[in-house]
Coordinates of C-alpha atoms in Angstrom, one line a residue:
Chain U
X1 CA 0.0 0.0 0.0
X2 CA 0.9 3.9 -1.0
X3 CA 2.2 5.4 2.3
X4 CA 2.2 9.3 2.5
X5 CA 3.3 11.8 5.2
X6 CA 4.6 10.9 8.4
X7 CA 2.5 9.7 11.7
X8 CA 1.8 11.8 14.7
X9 CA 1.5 10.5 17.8
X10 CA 0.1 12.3 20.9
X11 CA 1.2 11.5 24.1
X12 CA -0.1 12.6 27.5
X13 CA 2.4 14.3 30.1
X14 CA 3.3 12.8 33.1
X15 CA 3.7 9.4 34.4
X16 CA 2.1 7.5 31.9
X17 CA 4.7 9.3 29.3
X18 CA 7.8 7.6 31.2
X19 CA 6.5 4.0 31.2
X20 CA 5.0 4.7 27.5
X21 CA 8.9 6.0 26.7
X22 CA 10.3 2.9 28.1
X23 CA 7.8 1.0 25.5
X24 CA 9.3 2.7 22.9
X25 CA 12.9 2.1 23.7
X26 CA 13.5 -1.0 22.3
X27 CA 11.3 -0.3 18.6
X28 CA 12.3 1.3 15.9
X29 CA 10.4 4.2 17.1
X30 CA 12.5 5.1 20.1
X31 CA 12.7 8.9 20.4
X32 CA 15.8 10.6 19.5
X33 CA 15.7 13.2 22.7
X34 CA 14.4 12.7 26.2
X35 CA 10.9 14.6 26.8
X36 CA 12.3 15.5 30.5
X37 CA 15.2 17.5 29.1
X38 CA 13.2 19.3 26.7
X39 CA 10.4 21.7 26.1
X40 CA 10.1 21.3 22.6
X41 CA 6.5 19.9 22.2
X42 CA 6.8 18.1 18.8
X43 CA 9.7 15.7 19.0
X44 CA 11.3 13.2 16.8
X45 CA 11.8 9.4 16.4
X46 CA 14.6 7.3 15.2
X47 CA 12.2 6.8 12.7
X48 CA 11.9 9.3 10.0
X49 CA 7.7 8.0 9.8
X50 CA 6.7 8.8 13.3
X51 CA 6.9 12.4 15.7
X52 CA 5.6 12.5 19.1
X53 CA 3.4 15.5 20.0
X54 CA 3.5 16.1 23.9
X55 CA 0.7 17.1 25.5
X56 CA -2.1 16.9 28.2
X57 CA -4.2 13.4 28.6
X58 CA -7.6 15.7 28.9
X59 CA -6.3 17.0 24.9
X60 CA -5.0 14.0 23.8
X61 CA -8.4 12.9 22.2
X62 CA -9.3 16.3 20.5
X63 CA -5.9 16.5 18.7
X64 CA -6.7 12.6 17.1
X65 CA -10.1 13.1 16.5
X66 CA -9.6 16.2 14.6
X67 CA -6.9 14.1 12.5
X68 CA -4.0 16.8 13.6
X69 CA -2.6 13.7 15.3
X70 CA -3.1 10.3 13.9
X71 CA -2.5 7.9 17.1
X72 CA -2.6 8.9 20.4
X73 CA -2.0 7.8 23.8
X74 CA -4.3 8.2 26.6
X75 CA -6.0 6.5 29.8
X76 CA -9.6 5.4 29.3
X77 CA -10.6 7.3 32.3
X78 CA -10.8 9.9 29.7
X79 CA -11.9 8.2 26.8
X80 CA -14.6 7.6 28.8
X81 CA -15.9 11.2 29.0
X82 CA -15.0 11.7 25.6
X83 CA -18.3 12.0 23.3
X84 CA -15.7 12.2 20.1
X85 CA -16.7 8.8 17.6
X86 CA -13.8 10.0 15.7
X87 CA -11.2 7.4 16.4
X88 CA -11.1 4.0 17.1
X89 CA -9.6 2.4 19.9
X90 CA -6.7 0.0 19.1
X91 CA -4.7 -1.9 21.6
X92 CA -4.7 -1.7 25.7
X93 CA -0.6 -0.7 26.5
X94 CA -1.3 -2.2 30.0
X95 CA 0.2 0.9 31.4
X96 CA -1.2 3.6 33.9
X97 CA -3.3 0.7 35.4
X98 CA -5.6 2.4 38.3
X99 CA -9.2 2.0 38.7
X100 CA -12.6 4.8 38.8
X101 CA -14.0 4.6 42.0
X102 CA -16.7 6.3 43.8
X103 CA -15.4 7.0 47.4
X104 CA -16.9 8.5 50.7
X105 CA -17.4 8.7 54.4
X106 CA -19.1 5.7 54.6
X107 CA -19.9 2.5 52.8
X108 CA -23.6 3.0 53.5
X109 CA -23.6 5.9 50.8
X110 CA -25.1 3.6 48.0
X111 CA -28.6 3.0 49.6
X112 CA -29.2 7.3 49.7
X113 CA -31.6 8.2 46.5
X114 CA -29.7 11.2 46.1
X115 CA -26.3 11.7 46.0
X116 CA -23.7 15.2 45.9
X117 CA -20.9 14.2 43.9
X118 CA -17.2 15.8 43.6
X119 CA -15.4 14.5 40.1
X120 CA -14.1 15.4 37.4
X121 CA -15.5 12.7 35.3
X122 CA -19.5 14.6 35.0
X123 CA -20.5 12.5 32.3
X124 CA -19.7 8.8 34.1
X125 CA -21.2 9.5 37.3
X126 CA -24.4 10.4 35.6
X127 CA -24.4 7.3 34.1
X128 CA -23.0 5.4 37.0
X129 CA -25.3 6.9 39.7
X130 CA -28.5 6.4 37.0
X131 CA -27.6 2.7 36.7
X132 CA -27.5 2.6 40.6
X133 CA -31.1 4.3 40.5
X134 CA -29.4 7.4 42.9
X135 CA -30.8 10.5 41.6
X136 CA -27.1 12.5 40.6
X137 CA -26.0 15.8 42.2
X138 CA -22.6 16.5 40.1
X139 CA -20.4 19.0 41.5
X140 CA -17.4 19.4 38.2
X141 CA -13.8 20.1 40.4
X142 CA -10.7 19.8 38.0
X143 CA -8.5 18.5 41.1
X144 CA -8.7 17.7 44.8
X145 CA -12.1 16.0 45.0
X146 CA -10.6 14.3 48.1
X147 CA -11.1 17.3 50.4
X148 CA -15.2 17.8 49.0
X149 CA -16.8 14.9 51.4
X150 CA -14.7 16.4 54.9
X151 CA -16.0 20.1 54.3
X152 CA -19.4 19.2 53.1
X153 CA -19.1 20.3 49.5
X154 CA -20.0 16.5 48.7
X155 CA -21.1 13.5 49.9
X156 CA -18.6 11.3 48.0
X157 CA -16.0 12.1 44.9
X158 CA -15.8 9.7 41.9
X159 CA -11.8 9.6 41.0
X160 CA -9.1 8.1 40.2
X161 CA -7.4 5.3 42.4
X162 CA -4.5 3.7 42.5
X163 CA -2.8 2.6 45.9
X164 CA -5.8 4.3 48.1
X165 CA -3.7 6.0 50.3
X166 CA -4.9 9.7 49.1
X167 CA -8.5 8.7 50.0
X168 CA -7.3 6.8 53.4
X169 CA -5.3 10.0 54.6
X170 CA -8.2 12.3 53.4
X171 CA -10.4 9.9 55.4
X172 CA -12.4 8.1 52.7
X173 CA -13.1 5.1 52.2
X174 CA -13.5 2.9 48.7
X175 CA -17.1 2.3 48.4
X176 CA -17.4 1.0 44.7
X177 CA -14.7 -0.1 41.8
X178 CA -16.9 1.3 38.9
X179 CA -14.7 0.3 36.3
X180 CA -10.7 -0.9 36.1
X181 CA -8.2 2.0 33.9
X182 CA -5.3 1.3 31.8
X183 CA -3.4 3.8 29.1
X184 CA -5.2 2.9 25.2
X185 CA -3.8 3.3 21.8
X186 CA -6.1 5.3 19.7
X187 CA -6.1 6.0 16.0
X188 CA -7.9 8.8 13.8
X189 CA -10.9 6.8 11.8
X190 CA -9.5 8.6 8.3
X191 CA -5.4 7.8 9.0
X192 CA -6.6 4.2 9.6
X193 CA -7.5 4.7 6.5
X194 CA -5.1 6.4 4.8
X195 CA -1.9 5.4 6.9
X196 CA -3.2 2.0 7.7
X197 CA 0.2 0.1 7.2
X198 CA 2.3 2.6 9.4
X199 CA 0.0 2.5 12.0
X200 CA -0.1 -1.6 12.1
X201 CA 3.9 -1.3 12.2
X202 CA 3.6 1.2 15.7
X203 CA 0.9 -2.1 16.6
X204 CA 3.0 -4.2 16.0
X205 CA 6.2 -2.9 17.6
X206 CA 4.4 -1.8 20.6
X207 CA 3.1 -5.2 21.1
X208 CA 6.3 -6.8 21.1
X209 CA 7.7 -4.9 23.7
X210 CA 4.2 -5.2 26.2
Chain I
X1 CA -23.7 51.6 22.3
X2 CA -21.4 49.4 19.9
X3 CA -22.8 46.5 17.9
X4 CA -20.8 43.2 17.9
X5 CA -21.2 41.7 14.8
X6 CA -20.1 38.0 16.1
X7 CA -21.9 35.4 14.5
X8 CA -23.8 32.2 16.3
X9 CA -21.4 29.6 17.2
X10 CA -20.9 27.2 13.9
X11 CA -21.8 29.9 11.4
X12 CA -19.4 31.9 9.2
X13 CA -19.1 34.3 6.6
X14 CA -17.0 33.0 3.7
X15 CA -15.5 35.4 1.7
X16 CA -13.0 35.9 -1.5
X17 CA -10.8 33.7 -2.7
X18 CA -12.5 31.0 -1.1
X19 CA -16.4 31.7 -2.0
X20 CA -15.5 31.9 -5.5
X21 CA -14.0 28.4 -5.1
X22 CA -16.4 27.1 -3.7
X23 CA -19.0 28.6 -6.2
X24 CA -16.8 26.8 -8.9
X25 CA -16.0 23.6 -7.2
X26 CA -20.3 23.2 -7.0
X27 CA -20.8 24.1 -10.6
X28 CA -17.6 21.9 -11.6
X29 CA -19.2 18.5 -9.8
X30 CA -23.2 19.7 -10.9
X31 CA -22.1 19.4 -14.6
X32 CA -20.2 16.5 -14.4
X33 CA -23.2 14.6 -12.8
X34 CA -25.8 16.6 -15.2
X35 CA -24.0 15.5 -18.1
X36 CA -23.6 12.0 -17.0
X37 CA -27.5 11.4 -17.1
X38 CA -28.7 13.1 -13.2
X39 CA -31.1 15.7 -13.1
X40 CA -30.7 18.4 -11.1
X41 CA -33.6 19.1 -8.1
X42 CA -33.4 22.2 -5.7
X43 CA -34.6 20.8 -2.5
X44 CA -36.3 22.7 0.6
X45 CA -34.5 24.1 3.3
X46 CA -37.1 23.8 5.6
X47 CA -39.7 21.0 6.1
X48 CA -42.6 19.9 9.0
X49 CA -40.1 18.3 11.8
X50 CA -43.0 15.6 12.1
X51 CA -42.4 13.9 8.4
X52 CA -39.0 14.9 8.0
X53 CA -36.8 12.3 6.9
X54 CA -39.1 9.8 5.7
X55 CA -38.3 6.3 6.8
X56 CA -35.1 7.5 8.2
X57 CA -37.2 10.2 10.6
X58 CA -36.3 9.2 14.1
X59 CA -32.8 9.8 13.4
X60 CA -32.5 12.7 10.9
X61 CA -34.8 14.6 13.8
X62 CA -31.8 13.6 16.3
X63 CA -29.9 15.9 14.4
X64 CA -31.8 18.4 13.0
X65 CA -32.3 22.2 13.9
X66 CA -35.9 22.5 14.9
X67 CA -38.1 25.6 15.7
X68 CA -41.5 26.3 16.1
X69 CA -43.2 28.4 12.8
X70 CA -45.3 31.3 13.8
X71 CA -47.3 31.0 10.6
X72 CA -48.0 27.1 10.2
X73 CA -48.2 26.8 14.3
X74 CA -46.3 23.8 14.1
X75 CA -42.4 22.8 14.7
X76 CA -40.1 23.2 11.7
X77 CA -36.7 21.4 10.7
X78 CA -33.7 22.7 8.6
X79 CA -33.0 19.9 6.5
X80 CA -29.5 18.3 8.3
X81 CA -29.0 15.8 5.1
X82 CA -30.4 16.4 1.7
X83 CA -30.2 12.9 0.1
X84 CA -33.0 11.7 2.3
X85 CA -35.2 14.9 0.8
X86 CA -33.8 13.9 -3.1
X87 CA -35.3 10.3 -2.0
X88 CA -39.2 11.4 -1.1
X89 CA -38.9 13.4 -4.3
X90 CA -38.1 10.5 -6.2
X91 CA -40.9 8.8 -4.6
X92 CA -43.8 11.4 -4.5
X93 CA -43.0 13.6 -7.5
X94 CA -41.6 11.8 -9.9
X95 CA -44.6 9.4 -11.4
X96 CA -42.4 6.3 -13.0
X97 CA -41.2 3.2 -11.8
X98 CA -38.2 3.6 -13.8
X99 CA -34.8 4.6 -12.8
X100 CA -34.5 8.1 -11.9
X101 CA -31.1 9.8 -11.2
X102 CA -31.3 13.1 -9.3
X103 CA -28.4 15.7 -8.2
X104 CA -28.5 18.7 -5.9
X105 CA -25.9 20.9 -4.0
X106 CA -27.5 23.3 -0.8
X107 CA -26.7 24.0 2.8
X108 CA -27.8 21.7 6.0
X109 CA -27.6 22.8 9.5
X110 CA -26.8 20.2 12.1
X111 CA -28.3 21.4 15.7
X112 CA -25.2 20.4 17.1
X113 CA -21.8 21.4 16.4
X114 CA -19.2 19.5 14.1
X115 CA -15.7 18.7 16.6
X116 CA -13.8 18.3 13.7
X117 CA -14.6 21.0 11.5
X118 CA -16.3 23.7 14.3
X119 CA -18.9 23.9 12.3
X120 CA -22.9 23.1 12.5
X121 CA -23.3 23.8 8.6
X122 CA -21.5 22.5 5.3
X123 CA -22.4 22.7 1.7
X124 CA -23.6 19.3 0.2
X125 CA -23.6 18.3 -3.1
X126 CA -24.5 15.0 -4.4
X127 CA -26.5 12.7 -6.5
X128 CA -28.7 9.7 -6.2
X129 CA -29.8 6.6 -8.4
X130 CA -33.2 5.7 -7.4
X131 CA -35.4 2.3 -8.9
X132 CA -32.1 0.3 -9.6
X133 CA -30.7 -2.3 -7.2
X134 CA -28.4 -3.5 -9.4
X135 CA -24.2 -3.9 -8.7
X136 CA -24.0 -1.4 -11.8
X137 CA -25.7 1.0 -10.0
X138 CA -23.7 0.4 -7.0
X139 CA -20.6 0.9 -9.4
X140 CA -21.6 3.4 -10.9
X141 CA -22.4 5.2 -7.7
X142 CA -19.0 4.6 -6.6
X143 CA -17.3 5.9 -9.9
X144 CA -18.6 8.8 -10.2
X145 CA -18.6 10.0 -7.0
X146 CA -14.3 9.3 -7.4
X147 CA -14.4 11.0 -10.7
X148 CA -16.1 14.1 -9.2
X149 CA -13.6 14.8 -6.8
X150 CA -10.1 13.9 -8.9
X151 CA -12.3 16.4 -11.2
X152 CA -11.8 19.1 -8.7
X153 CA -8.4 18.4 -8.0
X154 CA -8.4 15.8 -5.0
X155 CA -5.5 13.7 -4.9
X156 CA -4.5 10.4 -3.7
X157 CA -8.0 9.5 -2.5
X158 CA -8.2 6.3 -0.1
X159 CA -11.8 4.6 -1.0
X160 CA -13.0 3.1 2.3
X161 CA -15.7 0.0 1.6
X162 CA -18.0 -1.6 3.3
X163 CA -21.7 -3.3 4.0
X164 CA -24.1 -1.8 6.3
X165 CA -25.9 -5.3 6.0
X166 CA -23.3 -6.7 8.3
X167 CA -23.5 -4.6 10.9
X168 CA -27.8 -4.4 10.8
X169 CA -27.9 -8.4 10.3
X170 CA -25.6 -8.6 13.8
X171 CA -28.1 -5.4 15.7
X172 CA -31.2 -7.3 14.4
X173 CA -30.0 -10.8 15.7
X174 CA -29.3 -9.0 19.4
X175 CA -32.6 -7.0 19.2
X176 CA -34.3 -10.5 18.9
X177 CA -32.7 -11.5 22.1
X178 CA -32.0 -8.5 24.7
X179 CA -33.2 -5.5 25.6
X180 CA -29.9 -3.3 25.5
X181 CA -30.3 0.2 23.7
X182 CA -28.9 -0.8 20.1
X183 CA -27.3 3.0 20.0
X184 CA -25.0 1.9 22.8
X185 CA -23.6 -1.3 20.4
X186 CA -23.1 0.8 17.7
X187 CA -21.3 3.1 19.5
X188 CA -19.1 0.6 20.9
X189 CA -18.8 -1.1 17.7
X190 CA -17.9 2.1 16.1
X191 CA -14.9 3.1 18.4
X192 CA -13.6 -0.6 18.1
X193 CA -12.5 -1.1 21.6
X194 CA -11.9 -4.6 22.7
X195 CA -12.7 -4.1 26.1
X196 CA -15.9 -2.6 25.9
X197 CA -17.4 -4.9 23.4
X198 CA -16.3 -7.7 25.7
X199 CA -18.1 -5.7 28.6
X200 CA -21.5 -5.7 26.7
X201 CA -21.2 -9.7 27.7
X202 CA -23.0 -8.9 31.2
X203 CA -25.7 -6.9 29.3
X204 CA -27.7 -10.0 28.0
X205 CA -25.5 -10.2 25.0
X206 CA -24.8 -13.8 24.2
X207 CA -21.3 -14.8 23.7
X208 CA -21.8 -15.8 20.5
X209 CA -23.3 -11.8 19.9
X210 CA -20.0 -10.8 21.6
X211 CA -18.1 -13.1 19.8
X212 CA -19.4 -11.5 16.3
X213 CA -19.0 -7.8 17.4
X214 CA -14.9 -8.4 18.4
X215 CA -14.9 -9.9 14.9
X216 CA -16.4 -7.1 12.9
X217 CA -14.3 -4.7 15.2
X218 CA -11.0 -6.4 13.8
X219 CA -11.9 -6.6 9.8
X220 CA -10.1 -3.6 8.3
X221 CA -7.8 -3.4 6.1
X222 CA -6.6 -4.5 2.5
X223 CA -9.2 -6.8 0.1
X224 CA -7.7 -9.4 1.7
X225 CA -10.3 -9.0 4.8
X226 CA -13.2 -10.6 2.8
X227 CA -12.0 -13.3 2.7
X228 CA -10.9 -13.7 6.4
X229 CA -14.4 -12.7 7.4
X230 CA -15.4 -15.8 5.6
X231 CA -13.1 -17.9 7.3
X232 CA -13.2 -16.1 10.6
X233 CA -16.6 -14.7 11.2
X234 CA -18.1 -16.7 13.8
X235 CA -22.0 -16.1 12.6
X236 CA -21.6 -16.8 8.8
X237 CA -25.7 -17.0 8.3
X238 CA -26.3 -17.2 4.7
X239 CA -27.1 -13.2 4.8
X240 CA -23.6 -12.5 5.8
X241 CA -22.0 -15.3 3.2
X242 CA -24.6 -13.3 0.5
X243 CA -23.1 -9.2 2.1
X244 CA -19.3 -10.8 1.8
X245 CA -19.6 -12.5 -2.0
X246 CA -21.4 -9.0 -2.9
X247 CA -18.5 -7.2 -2.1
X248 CA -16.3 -9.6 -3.7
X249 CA -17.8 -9.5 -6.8
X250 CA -18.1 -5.5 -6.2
X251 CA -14.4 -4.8 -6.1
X252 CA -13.7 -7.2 -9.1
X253 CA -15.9 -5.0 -11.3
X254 CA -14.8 -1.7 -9.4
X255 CA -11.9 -0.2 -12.5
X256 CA -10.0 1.9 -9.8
X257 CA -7.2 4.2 -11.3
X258 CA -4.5 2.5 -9.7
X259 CA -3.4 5.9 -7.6
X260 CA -6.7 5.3 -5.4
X261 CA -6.0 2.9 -2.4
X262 CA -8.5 0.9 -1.5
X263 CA -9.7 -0.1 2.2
X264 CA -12.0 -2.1 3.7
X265 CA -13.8 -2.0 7.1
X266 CA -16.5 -4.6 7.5
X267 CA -17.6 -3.3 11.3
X268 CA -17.5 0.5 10.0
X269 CA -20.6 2.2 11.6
X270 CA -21.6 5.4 9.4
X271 CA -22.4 8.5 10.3
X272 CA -27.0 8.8 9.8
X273 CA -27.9 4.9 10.1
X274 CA -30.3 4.3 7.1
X275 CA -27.7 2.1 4.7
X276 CA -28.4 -1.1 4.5
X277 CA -26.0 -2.4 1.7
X278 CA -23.1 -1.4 0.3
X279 CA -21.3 2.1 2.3
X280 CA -18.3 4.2 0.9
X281 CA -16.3 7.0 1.7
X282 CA -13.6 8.8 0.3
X283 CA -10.7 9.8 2.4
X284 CA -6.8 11.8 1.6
X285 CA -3.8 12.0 3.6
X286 CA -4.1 15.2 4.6
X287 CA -7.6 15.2 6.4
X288 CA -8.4 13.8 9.6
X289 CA -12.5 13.1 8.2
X290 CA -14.4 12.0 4.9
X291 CA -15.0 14.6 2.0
X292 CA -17.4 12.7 0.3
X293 CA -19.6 9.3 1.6
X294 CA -22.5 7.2 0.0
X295 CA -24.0 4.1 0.3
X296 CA -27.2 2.1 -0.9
X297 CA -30.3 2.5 1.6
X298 CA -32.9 0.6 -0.4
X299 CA -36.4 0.5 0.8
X300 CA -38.2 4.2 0.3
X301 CA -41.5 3.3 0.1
X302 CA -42.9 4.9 -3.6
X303 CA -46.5 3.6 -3.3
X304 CA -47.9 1.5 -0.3
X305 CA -47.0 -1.8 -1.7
X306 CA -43.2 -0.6 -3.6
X307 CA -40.3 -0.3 -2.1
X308 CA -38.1 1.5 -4.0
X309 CA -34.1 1.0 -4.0
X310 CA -31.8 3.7 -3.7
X311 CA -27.8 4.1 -3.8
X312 CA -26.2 7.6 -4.0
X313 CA -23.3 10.5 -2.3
X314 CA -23.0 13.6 -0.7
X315 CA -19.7 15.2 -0.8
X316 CA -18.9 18.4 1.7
X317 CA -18.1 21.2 -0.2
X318 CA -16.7 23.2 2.8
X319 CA -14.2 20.2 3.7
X320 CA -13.2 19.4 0.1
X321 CA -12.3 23.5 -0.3
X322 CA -9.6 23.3 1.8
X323 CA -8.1 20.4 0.1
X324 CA -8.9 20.7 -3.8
X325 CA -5.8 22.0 -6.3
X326 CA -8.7 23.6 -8.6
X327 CA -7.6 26.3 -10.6
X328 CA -9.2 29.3 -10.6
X329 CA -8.4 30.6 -13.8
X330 CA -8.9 28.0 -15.8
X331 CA -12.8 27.7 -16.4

């Protein structure tokens, strides 16, 4: 197949960028500087086909839906909220492993018909708290749902969770695993298309060193 | 007080160079399909939200801008696809059973906005074959909606393929047997993801259902994915073997210029829901999104007891602008 123009690939800052990084290492797509020495926010491979774009998990989806970037990492936390049916979801990395929980001050929270929730993920807690027939209360914070419960802002936060010890030293407890996280590889619908044979090559390479 | 002239969110003005390209790239694609045998129909822009869409009204209205009409007292709908209004004139104007072939260009509204192209308008031209469910008509369909855009200048067009029969045999088989919202497959279906579909197996889905879906969701790619469907496909009913040979036979007849690559995607979900055969798209490099996507949706009914068959494309004008090497001067 006709291959044209070179792949983008968005990654998300932060942790899940150093284990992705150590994924790459050992393909032919290893990248040719370190992100942590760097500012530069479109970097290069060893491979003249492939550039990494760094940039935040929450934007990771809008840059590959619009097609700007063609793959993309990100955590399905996020995918999750994401309303884009622009891209396709390829491969789990089985990276940034975590889980979306709903946690309060007490396990009895679930049997309330109304709930006052702290998260950032708005759109599954609506659908999380419907399917537990608890009438939702959403309250959108970027960061630090932890605190909402203890000063009365909430009754419980849905978050992120991966060791528990933010929720035990903010004096929560786990009351429901809604649903398990890892890191995805996404694609663009129309690259699939068009770059199809570059994009089963990253598959491919990325799969080999899982 | 100073005005702000701001438009509404999704609207904008477009202006020289680019309006007179656009003007051109419409007249450009109208001629080629007027002189290959379509006649040309100026549909509404607005119509009764109650009927609009014919058959396909439940989900047109999903996406259409509505409003309620001082004058007629009832709710109105800007027309958010214009093939569907090119099929009830076929059906209610036009007083033959024979073939008809119809083409049209004219703006549709979406109520909601585009997030790829920040837009809830586009320009769409495009043209129809109605009363013929043959292959050729399929084929024909497909040529001529490649020729219209290497006419204005797109290059290296990728021509995605596939069969909405697939997909509709599979959401009819799980209606039969669960209650789960059939949006909800499709949109799982549609995004591919492994672990979703798998997830759908605690929502009355039967494994074998489940089974079918993670199948579909992995046949893309080359020609060669026909023929693993037929050796891999877990449900091959005698509909599916029938969708599969169709597109066999389909690409054999299909005289591509051999710069357009060809793709297939078996589990593709499109865009408005109504195909129910063949479905193709037209992608290049550059763009992250379709310029131009058609598809047969047979079954318009033209008199109580006819069904009428129907294949046809829309291309977006807008999107097609930014990436056609037209030249200006040369008309």
């Amino acid at each position: 197949m006709n291959q044209s123009g070179k792949l983008i690939l968005a990654l998300p800052k932060g942790r899940v960028l150093k284990k992705f990084c150590t994924l790459l290492k050992n393909t032919k797509f290893n990248l040719v500087e370190n992100p942590e020495n760097t500012r530069k926010i479109l970097l290069k491979t060893k491979s003249p086909d492939l550039q990494v774009l760094i940039i935040r998990g929450w934007d990771v989806p809008v840059f590959v839906s619009s097609g700007v970037a063609h793959v993309g990492v990100v955590g399905k936390d996020i995918l999750l909220e994401s309303n884009s049916e622009e891209f396709i979801e390829l491969m789990d990395l089985q990276i940034g492993k975590c889980r979306i929980s709903l946690a309060g001050q007490s396990k009895e929270l679930l049997k309330e018909p109304r709930l006052r929730v702290a998260t950032k993920y708005t759109k599954l807690a609506e659908e999380y708290l419907s399917s537990k027939e608890i009438q939702p209360d959403i309250i959108y914070l970027r960061g630090s749902q932890e605190i909402a419960p203890s000063l009365n802002l909430s009754d419980a936060i849905i978050d992120l969770v991966e060791t528990g010890r933010t929720l035990t030293e903010n004096s929560l407890v786990e009351i429901d695993i809604i649903r398990n996280i890892s890191s995805r590889l996404i694609a663009n619908k129309a690259a699939l298309k068009t770059k199809g044979d570059l994009i089963e090559e990253l598959k491919t390479e990325l799969l080999n060193s899982l | 007080m100073k005005k702000s002239w701001n438009l509404p969110v999704g609207f904008d003005e477009i202006l020289p160079p680019k309006s007179l390209k656009i003007e051109k790239l419409k007249r450009v694609l109208i001629d080629l399909y007027i002189s290959s045998g379509y006649e040309y129909i100026i549909p509404p822009l607005l119509e009764f939200s109650e009927t609009l869409g014919g058959e396909a009204h439940e989900e047109l209205e999903a996406y259409a801008f509505s409003f309620a009409d001082n004058l007629s007292e009832k709710q109105l709908s800007f027309r958010p696809d214009l093939s569907e209004q090119a099929a009830r004139i076929d059906a209610h104007r036009f007083n033959t059973l024979d073939p008809v072939r119809l083409c049209y260009v004219g703006d549709i509204l979406k109520k909601k906005i585009s997030q790829i192209h920040r837009s809830r308008t586009t320009i769409q031209v495009g043209a129809e074959i109605f009363g013929d469910p043959s292959l050729e008509a399929d084929l024909e369909s497909m040529n001529l909606m490649i020729e219209g855009l290497r006419k204005v200048g797109v290059k290296e067009i990728t021509l995605s393929i596939g069969h909405a029969g697939l997909t509709s045999f599979l959401f009819k088989e799980i209606k039969k047997s669960s209650t789960i919202n059939i949006d909800k497959v499709e949109s799982v279906l549609s995004k591919k993801s492994e672990s979703d579909i798998r997830a759908l197996s605690s929502e009355e889905l039967t494994s074998e259902q489940v089974n079918m879906l993670l199948d579909l969701s992995k046949l893309y790619g080359g020609t060669e994915v026909i023929e693993t469907a037929k050796s891999k496909l877990s449900v091959l009913d005698d509909e599916i073997i029938h969708y599969l040979d169709y597109l066999e036979s389909l690409i054999e007849n299909l005289q591509l210029n051999k710069k357009i690559k060809l793709h297939i995607d078996l589990g593709e979900v499109y865009g408005f829901r109504y195909h129910n055969g063949v479905v193709f798209s037209a992608y290049i490099d550059k763009a992250g999104y379709p310029l131009a996507k058609g598809g047969r949706y047979d079954g318009i009914s033209k008199t109580e007891d006819l069904l009428r068959p129907a294949v046809g494309f829309d291309l977006d004008i807008l999107a097609i602008a930014e990436h056609s090497n037209l030249d200006l001067e040369s008309e």
